[in-house]
CSV table of C-alpha atoms in Angstrom, one decimal:
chain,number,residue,atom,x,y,z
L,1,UNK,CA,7.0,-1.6,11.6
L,2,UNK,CA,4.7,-0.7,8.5
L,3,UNK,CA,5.6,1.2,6.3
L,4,UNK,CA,3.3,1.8,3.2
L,5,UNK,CA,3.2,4.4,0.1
L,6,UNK,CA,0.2,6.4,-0.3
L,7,UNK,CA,-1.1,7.5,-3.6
L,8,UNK,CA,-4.0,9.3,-4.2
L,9,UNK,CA,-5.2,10.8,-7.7
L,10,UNK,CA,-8.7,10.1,-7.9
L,11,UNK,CA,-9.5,14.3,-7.9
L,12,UNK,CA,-8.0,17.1,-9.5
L,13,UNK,CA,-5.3,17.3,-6.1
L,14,UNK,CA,-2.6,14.6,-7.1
L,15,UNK,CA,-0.7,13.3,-3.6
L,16,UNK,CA,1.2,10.8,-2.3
L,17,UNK,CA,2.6,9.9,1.0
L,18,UNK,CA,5.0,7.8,3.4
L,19,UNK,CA,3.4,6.2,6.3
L,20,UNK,CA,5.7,4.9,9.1
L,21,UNK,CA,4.0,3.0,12.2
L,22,UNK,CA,0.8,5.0,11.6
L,23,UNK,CA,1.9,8.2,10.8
L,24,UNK,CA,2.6,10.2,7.8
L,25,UNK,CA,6.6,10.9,7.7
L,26,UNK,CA,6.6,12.6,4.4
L,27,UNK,CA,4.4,14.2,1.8
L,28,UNK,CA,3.8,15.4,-1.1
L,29,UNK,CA,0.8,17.4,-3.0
L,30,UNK,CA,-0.2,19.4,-5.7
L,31,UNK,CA,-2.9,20.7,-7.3
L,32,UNK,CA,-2.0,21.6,-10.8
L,33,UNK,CA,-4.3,20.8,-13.6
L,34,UNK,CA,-3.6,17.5,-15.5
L,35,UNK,CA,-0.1,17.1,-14.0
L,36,UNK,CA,-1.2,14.0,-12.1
L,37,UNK,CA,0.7,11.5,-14.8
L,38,UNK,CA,4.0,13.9,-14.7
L,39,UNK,CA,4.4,14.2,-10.8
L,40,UNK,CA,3.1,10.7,-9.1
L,41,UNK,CA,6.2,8.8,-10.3
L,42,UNK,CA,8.4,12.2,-8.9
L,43,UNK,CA,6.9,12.6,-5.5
L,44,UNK,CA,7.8,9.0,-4.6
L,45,UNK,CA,11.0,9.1,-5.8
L,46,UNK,CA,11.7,12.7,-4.2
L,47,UNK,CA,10.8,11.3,-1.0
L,48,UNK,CA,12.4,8.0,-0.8
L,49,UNK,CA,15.8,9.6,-1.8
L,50,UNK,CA,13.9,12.1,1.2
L,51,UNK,CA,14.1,8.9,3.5
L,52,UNK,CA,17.2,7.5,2.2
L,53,UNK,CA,15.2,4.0,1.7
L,54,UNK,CA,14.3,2.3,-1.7
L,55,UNK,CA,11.0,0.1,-2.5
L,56,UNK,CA,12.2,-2.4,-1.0
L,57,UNK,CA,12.2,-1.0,2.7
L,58,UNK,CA,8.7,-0.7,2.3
L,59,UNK,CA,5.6,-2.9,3.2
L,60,UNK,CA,3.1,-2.3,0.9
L,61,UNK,CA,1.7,0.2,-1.8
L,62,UNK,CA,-1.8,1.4,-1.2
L,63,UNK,CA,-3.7,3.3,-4.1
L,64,UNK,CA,-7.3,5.3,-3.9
L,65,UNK,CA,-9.4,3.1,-6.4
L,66,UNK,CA,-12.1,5.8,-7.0
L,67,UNK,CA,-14.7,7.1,-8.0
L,68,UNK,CA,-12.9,9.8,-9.4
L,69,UNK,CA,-11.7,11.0,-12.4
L,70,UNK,CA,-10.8,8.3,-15.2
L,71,UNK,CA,-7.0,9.7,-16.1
L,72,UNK,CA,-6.1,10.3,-12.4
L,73,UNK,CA,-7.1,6.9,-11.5
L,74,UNK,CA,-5.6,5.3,-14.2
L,75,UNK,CA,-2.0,7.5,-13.4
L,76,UNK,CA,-2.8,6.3,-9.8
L,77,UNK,CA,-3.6,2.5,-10.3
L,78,UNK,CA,-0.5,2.0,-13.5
L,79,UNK,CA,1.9,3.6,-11.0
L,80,UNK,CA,1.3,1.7,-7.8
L,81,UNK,CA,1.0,-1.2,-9.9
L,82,UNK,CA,5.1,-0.7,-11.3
L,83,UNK,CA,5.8,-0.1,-7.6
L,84,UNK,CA,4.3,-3.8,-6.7
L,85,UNK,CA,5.6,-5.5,-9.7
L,86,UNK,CA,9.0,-4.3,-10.0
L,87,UNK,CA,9.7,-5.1,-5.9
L,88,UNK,CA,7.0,-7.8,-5.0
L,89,UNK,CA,5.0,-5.7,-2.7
L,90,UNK,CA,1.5,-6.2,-1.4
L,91,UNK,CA,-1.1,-3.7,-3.5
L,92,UNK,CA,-3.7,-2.3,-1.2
L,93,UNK,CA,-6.5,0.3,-2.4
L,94,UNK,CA,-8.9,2.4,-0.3
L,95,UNK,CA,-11.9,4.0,-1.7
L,96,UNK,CA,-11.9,7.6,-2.5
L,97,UNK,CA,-14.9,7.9,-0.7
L,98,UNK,CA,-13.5,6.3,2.8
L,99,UNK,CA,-10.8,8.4,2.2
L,100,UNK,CA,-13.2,11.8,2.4
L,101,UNK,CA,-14.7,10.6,5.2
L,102,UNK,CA,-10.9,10.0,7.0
L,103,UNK,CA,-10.6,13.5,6.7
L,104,UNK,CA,-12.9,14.5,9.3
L,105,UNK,CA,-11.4,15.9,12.1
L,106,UNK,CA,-14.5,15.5,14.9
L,107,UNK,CA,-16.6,13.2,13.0
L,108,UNK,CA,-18.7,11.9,16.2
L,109,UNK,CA,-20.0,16.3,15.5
L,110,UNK,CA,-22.3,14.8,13.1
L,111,UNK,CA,-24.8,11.8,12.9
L,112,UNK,CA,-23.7,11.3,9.4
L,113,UNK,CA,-21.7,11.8,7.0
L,114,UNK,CA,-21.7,12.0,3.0
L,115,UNK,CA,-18.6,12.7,1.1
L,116,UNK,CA,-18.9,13.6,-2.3
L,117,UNK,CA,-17.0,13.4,-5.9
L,118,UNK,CA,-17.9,15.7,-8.1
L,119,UNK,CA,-19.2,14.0,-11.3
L,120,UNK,CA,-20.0,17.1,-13.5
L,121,UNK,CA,-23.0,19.4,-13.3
L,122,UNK,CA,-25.4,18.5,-10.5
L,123,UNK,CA,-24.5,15.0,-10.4
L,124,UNK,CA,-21.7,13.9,-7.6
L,125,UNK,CA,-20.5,10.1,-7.0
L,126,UNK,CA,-21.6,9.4,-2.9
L,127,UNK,CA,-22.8,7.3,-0.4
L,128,UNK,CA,-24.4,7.8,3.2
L,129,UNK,CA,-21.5,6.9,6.6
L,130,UNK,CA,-21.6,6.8,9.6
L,131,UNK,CA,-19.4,9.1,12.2
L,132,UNK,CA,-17.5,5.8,12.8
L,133,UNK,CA,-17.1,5.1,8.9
L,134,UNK,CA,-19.4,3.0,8.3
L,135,UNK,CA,-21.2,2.9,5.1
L,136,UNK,CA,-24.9,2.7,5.3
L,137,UNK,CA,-25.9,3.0,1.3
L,138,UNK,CA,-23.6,1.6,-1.3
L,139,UNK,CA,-21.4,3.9,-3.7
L,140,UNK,CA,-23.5,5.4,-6.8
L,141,UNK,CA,-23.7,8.6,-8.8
L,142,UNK,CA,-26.9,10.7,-7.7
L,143,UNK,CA,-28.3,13.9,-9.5
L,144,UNK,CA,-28.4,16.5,-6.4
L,145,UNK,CA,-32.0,18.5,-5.6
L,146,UNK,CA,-33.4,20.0,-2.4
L,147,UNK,CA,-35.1,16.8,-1.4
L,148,UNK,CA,-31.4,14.9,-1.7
L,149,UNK,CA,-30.5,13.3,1.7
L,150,UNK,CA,-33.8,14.8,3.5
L,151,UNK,CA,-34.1,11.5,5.5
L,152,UNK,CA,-31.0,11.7,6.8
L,153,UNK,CA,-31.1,15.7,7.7
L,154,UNK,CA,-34.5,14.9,9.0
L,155,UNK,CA,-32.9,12.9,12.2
L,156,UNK,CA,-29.5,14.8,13.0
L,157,UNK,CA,-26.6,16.8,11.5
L,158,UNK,CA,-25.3,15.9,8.1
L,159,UNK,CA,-22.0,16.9,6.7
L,160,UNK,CA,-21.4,16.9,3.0
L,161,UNK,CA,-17.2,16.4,2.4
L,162,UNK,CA,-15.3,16.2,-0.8
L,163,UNK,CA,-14.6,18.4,-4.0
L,164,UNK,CA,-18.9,18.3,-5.1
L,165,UNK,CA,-19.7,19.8,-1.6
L,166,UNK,CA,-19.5,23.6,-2.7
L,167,UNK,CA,-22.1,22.8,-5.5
L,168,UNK,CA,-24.3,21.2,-3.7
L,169,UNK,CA,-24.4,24.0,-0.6
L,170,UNK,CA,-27.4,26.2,-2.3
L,171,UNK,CA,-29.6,23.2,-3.4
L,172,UNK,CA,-29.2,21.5,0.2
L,173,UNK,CA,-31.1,23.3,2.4
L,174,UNK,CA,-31.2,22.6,6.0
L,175,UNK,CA,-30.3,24.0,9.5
L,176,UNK,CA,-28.7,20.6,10.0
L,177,UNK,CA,-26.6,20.8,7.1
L,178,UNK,CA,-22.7,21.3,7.1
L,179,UNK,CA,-20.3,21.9,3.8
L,180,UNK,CA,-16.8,21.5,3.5
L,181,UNK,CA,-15.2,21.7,0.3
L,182,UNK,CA,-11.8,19.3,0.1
L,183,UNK,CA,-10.1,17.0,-2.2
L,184,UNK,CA,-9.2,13.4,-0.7
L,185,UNK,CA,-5.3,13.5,-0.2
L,186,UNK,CA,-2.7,10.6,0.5
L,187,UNK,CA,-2.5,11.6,4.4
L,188,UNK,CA,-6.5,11.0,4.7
L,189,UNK,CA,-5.5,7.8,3.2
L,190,UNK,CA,-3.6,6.3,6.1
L,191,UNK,CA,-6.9,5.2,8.2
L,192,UNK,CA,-8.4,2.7,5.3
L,193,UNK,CA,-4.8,1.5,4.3
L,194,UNK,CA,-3.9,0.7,7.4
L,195,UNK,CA,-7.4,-1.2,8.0
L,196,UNK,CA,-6.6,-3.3,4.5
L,197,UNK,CA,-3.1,-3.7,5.5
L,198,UNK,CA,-4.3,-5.0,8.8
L,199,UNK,CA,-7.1,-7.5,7.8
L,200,UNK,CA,-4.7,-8.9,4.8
L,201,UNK,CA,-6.9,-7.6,2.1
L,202,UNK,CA,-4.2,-7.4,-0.6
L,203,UNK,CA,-5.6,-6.5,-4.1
L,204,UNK,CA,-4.5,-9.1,-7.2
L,205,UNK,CA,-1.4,-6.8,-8.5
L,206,UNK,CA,-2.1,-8.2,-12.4
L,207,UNK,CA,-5.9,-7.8,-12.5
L,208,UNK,CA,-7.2,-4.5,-10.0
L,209,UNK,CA,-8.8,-2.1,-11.9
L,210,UNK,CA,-10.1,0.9,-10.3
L,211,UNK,CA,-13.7,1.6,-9.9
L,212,UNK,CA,-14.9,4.1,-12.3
L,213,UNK,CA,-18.4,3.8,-11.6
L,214,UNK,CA,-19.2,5.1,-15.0
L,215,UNK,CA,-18.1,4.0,-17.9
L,216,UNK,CA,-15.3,5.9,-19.8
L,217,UNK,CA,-17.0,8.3,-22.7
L,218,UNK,CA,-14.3,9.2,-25.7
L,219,UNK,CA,-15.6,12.2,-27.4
L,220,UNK,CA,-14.9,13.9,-30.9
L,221,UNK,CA,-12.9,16.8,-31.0
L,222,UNK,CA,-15.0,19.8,-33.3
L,223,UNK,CA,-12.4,21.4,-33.9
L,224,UNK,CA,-11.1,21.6,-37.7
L,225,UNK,CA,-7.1,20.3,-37.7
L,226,UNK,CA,-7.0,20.8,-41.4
């Protein structure tokens, strides 16, 4: 039996999950603003006690490693990373990205698919899959026009997932062009866990970082405290 604890906070939507034997047995979600470091730790405990099982009655900890926003990542990451050290659990991570695409209910609709972070202003963190989810371009941050992703609307339907979808659905102009505007939550997760669990890809508990993709930026406050 597996049994693995989801958590994903790479978006605004902070989530976390239960999987038994490939399906998600209790959940967890919400989407208020910067509460990601005050609830993560709560939801898991709520639904072990839930459960009636502790951390050690699990198999494994999987974590969403980004893109995504720096804090929620690093509440993400610093939380499953207690969870593996305190009970000697395997750490597992899934890409935000591969998560999106998870989410997708009849993916084989579509000859691609092209989830997307939002990254600020026109700019998104993406990459080009396939229905089956394989990735066909690797995972970098693109500045969205009208000729964005024309090769790939050029040969078939295209749906554009994830939380920078909505922005992009006036600049991406095509008759073969789908939107859905989502966060990537901890039940989406269970496809690319279970596909690390599976082919032993266990992340080194001491030294994972998540991938930002950008570099961290500190900024100034203007304000006057004095």
């Amino acid at each position: 039996m597996e049994r693995i604890i989801l958590i994903e906070t790479s978006t605004s939507l902070c989530s976390c999950a239960i999987a038994e034997n490939g399906e998600i047995v209790s959940y967890r979600e919400s989407s208020e603003p910067k509460a990601h470091a005050s609830l993560t730790a709560v939801f898991i405990q709520d639904m072990l006690k839930e459960m009636e099982i502790g951390i050690s009655d699990c198999d494994a900890v999987c974590v969403s490693m980004g893109p995504g926003s720096y804090t929620g990542l690093r509440v993400g990451v610093s939380t499953a990373k207690g969870l593996c050290f305190g009970s000697h659990k395997p750490l597992l991570a899934a890409g935000t990205l591969d998560t999106l695409v998870a989410k997708v209910d009849n993916p084989t609709d579509y000859s691609y698919i092209v989830p997307m972070v939002d990254a600020r202003r026109m700019e998104v963190y993406t990459a080009v899959f396939l229905p089956d989810g394989t990735p066909l371009t690797e995972v970098s941050p693109a500045i969205i026009d009208g000729n964005s992703f024309s090769e790939y609307l050029s040969r078939g339907k295209v749906l554009f997932i994830g939380d920078g979808a909505r922005k992009c659905e006036g600049t991406i102009v095509s008759p073969n062009a789908s939107f859905i505007q989502c966060c990537p939550d901890a039940k989406a997760m269970l496809a690319p866990a279970l596909k690390e669990f599976r082919e032993g890809r266990f992340r080194d508990v001491a030294y994972f970082e998540p991938f930002y993709l950008k570099e961290f930026v500190a900024t100034v406050s203007k304000k006057k405290l004095f």
